C-alpha positions as MATLAB code, in Angstrom:
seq = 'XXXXXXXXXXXXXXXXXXXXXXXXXXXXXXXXXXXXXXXXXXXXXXXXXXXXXXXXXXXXXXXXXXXXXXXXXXXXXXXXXXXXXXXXXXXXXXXXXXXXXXXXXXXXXXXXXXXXXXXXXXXXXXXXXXXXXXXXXXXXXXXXXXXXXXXXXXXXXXXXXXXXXXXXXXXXXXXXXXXXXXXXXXXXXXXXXXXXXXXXXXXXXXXXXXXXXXXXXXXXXXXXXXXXXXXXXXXXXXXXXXXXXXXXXXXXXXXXXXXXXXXXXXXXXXXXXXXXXXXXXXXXXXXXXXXXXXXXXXXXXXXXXXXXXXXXXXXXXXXXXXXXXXXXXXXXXXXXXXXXXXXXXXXXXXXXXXXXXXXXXXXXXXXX';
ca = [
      45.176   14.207  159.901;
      48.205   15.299  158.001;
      46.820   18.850  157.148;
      46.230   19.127  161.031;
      49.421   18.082  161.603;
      51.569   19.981  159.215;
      49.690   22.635  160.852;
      50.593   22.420  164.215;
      54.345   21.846  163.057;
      54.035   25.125  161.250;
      53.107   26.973  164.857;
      56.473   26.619  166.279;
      58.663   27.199  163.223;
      62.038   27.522  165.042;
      61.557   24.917  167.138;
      60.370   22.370  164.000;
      63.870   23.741  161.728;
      65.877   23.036  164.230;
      64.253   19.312  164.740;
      64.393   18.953  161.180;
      67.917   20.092  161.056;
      68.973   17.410  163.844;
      67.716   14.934  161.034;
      69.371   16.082  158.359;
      72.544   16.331  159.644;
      71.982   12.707  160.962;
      71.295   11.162  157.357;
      73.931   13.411  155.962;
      76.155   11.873  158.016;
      75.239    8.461  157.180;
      74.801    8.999  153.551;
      77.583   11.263  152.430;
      79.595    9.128  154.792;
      79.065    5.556  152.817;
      78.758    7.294  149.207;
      82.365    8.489  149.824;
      83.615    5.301  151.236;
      81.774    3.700  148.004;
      84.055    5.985  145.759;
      86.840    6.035  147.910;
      86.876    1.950  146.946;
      85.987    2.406  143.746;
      88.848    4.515  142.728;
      91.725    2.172  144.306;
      90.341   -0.515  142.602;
      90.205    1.810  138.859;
      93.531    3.101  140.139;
      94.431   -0.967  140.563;
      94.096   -2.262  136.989;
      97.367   -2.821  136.090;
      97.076   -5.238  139.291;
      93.938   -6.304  139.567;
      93.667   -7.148  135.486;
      96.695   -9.038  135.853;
      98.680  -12.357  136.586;
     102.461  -12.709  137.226;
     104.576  -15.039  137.099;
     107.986  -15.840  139.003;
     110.499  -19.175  139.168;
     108.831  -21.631  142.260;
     110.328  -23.189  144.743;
     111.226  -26.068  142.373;
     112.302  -25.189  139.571;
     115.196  -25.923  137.841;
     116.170  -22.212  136.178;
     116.675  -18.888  138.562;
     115.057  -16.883  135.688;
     112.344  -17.151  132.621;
     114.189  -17.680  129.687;
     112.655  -17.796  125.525;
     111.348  -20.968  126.321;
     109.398  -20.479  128.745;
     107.568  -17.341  127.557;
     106.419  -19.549  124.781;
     105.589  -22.419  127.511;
     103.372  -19.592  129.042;
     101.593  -18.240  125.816;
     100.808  -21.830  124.495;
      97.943  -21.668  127.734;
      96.797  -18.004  127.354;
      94.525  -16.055  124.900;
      96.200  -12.260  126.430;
      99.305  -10.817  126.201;
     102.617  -11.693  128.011;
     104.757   -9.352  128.926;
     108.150   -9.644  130.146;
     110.111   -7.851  133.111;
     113.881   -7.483  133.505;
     114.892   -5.763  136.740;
     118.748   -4.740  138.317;
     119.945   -1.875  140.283;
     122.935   -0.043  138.755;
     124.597    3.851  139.380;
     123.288    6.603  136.895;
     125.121    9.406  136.610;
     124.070   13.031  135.054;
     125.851   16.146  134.349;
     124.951   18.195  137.956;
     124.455   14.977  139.902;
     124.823   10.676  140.671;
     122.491    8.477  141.957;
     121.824    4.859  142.419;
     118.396    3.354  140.856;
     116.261    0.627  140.016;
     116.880   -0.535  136.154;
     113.687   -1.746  134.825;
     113.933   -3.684  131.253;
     110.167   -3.932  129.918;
     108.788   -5.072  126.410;
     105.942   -3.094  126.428;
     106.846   -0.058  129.282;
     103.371    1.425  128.341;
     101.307   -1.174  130.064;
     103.437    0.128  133.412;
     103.813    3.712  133.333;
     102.451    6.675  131.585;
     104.404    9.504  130.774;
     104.307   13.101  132.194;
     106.974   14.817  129.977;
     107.682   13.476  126.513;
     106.429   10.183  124.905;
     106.432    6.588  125.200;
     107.493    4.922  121.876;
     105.438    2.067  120.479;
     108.364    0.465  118.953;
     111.307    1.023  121.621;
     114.601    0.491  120.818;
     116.392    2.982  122.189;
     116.452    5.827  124.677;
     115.503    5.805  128.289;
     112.310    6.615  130.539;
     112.830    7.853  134.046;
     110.847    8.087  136.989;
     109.809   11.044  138.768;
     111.798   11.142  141.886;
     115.086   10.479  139.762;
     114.624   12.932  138.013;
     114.368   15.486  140.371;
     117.333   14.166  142.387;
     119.375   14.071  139.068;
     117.901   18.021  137.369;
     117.242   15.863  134.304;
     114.069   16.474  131.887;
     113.276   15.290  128.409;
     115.857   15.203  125.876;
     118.392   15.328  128.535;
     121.043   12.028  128.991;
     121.920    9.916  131.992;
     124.366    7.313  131.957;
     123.297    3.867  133.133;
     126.417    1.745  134.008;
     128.505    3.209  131.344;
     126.265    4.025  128.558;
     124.749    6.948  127.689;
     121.191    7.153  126.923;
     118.912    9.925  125.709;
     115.531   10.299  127.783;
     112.410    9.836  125.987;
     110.016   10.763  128.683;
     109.680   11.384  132.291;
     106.790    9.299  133.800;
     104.111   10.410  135.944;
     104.152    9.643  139.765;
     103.586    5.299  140.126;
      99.837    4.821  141.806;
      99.762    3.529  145.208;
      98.517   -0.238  143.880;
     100.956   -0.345  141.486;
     103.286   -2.901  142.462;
     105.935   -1.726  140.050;
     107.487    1.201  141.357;
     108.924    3.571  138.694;
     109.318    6.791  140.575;
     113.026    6.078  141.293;
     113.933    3.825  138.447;
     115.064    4.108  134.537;
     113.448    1.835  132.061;
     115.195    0.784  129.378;
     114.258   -1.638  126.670;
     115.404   -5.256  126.784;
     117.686   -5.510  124.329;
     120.176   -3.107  126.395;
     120.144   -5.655  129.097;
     123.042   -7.675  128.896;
     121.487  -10.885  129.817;
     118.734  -12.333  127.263;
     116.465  -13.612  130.896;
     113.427  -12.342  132.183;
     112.996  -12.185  136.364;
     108.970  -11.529  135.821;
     106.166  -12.700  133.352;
     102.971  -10.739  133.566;
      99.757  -11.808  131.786;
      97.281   -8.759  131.431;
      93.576   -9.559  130.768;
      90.509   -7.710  130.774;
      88.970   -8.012  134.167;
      90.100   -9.060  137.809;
      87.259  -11.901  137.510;
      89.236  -12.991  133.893;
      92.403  -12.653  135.562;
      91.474  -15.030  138.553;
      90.303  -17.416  136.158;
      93.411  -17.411  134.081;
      95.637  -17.761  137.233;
      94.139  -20.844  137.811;
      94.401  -22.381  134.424;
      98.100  -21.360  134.322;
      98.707  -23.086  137.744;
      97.417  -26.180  136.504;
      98.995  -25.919  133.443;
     102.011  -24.860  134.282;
     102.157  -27.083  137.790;
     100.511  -30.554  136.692;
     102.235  -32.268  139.650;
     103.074  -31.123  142.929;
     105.940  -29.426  141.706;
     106.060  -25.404  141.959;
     108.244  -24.835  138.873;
     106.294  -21.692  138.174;
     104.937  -19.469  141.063;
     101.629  -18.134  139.923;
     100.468  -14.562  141.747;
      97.120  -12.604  140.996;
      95.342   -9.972  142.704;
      92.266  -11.953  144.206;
      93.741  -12.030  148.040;
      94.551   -8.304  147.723;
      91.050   -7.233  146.752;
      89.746   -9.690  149.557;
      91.699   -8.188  152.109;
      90.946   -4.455  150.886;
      87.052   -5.024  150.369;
      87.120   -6.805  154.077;
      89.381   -3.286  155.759;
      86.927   -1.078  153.522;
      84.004   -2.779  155.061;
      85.751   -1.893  158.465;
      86.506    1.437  157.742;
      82.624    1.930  156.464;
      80.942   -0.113  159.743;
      83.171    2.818  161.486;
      81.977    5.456  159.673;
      78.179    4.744  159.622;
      78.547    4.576  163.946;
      79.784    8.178  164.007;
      76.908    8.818  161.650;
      74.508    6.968  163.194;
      75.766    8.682  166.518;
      74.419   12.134  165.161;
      71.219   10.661  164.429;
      70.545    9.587  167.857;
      71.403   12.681  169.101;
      68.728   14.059  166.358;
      66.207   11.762  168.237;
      67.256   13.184  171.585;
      66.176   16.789  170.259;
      62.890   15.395  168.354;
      61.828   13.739  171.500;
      62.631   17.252  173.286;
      60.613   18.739  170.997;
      57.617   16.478  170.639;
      57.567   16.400  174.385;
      57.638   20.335  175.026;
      54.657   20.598  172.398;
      52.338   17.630  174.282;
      52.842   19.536  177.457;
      52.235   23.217  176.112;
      49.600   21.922  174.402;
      48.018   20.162  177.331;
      44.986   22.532  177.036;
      44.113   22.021  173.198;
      44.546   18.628  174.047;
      41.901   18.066  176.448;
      39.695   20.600  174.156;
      40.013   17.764  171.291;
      39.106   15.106  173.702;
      36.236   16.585  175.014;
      34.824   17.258  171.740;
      35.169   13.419  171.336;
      38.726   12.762  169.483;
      39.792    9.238  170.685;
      43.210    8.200  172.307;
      43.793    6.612  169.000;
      43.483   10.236  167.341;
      45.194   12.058  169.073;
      48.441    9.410  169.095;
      48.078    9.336  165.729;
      48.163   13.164  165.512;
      51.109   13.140  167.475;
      52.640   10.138  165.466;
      52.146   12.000  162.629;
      53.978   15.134  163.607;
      56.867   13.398  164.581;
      57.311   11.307  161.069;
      56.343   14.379  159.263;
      59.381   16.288  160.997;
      61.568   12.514  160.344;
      60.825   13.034  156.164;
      61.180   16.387  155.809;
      64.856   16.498  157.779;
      65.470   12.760  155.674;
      64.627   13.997  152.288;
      66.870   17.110  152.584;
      69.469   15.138  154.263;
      69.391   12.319  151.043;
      69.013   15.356  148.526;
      72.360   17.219  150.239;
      73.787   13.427  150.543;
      73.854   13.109  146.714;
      75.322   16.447  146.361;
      77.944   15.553  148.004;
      78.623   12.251  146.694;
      78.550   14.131  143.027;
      80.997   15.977  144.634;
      83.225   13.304  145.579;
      82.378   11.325  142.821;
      83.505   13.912  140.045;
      86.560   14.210  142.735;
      87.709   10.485  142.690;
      86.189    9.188  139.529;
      86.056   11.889  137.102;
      82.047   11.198  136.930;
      79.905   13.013  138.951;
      77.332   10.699  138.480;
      79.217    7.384  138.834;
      77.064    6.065  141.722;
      76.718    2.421  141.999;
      73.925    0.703  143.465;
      75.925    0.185  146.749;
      76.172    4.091  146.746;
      72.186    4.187  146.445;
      71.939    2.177  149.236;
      73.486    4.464  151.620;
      70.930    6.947  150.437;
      67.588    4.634  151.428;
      69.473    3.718  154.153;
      69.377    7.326  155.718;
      66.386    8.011  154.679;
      64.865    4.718  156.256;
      66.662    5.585  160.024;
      66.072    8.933  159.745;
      62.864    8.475  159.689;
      61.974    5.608  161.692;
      64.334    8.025  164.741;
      61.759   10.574  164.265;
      59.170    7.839  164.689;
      60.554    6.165  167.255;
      61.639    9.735  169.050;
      57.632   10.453  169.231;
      56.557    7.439  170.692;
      56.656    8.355  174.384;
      55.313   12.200  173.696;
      52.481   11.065  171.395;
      51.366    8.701  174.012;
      51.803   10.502  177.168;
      49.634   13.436  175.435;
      46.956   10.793  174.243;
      46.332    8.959  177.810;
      46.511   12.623  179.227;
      42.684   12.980  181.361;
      40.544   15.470  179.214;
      39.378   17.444  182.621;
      42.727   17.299  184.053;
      43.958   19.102  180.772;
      41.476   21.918  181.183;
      41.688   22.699  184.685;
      45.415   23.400  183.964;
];
């Protein structure tokens, strides 16, 4: 039945590509569609560590000190098995030899856990010296090894950072960091704890909460990422749902043209019809034959659609994640998920055709 099939598809050549091709574009669409919106997500949220990996730390509502002081660091550490970092922040005038500016003054212990640098080098042990962000530095014509002058006092720049990620929620691109001892006040305005995973870092916002909070009391206000990610998985879901409708929009209109098709071929080949009947294939048969055309046309367009779907999503993947084959099972999904519509369409597209041609009266058939 398939041979016969695959046969009569092969007759009209043209007309079966451009079915075929209807498919294909149809699970392309759907495919390539959710394997990019899989990677899209994927690299925010590798692109979000410094966020998502971490909890922070700010004076509540009650408590009795406007910023963290020594004592608190420790009372922070005693609960925690990571590292605590500290945060000093002010705004101040810095001044250059072409040009003057005003800035964000970041003071951090360990300023390579917040920025990487595009120009120069981050010291390990920093004592000295001054990182600046990217934007200051172009407003200021200031590279490395050049000075800027930070209310008063001159300091030599280390490095110039690379441009701050969009999830970073320390911006750096128009700020100096310096380290804390050339803050004048020995107070911290932010505690960050960084752990190893956003799961680990939910966790450990809890514990600290607790901890830190036994009562109802708010002396610390304890901040992680887990809301964030919520709200970005549930806009990314949106944005998907969105996507697959314009893709699944192309399918249908693939349908439309398979059920042109199918239905063109049962009436042209009214004739051979009725000579199959007569020679005593069954209505059965020959919607069967029919059926099987049309889900013959549905996996040949759906297996070239899935193999140009991956591709793509190499493509992108290698694009956004530096892997080209960093699909996750989600990705996969999207794959047998085009596959499965496209051809179940072309099933469902050669329905009507396939059975208008089998209940079609054998005599009837001939005399036309």
């Amino acid at each position: 039945m398939l041979a016969f099939a695959r046969n009569n598809l092969s007759r009209a050549r043209a007309r079966t590509a451009l079915a075929m091709a209807g498919i294909t574009i149809g699970v392309l669409a759907i495919a390539s569609l959710g394997m990019g919106g899989v990677a899209f997500q994927q690299s925010i949220l590798q692109g979000a560590d410094t966020v998502t990996q971490s909890v922070w730390l700010t004076p509540g509502e009650d408590a009795d000190f406007a910023a963290f002081e020594e004592r608190h660091l420790e009372e922070v550490r005693q609960y925690v098995d990571h590292p605590v970092y500290t945060m000093q922040q002010e705004s101040a005038g810095v001044e250059a030899k072409k040009a003057s500016t005003g800035a964000t003054i970041y003071g951090f212990s360990h300023p390579g856990e917040f920025a990487t640098a595009d120009t120069g080098q981050i010291p390990d042990n920093w004592r000295s010296g001054a990182l600046v962000g990217p934007d200051l530095a172009d407003s200021l014509d200031v590279q490395t090894g050049d000075s800027v002058v930070v209310d008063g006092e001159r300091h030599r720049i280390l490095a110039v950072l690379e441009p701050t990620p969009q999830s970073s929620f320390v911006r750096t691109d128009n700020a100096v960091l310096l380290p804390p001892s050339q803050f004048d006040r020995s107070t911290y305005d932010l505690l960050m704890v960084r752990t190893d995973s956003p799961n680990e870092a939910f966790e450990t916002s809890e514990d600290l909460d607790g901890s830190l909070n036994p009562g109802r009391d708010e002396r610390y206000e304890v901040n992680d990422a887990e809301q964030l990610i919520d709200q970005f998985n549930q806009q990314m879901a949106t944005i998907n749902t969105f996507l697959l409708a314009i893709g699944g929009i192309s399918l249908v209109v693939a349908s439309v043209s398979i059920f042109n098709v199918m239905l063109m071929s049962a009436i042209e080949r009214k004739e051979e019809i009725g000579v199959l009947r007569a020679v005593g294939y069954h209505r059965l048969d020959v919607l069967r034959l029919m059926l099987a055309e049309a889900i013959l046309l549905g996996l040949g367009g759906a297996f070239v659609g899935v193999v140009l779907s991956v591709l793509l999503g190499m493509a992108i993947n290698a694009e956004l994640l530096s892997d080209p084959l960093a699909f996750t099972t989600e990705a996969l999904q999207y794959a047998v998920m085009g596959f499965v519509f496209g051809t179940l369409a072309s099933f469902l597209s050669g329905l009507y055709p396939a059975w208008k041609a089998a209940n079609a009266r054998p005599v009837e058939a001939l005399r036309d």
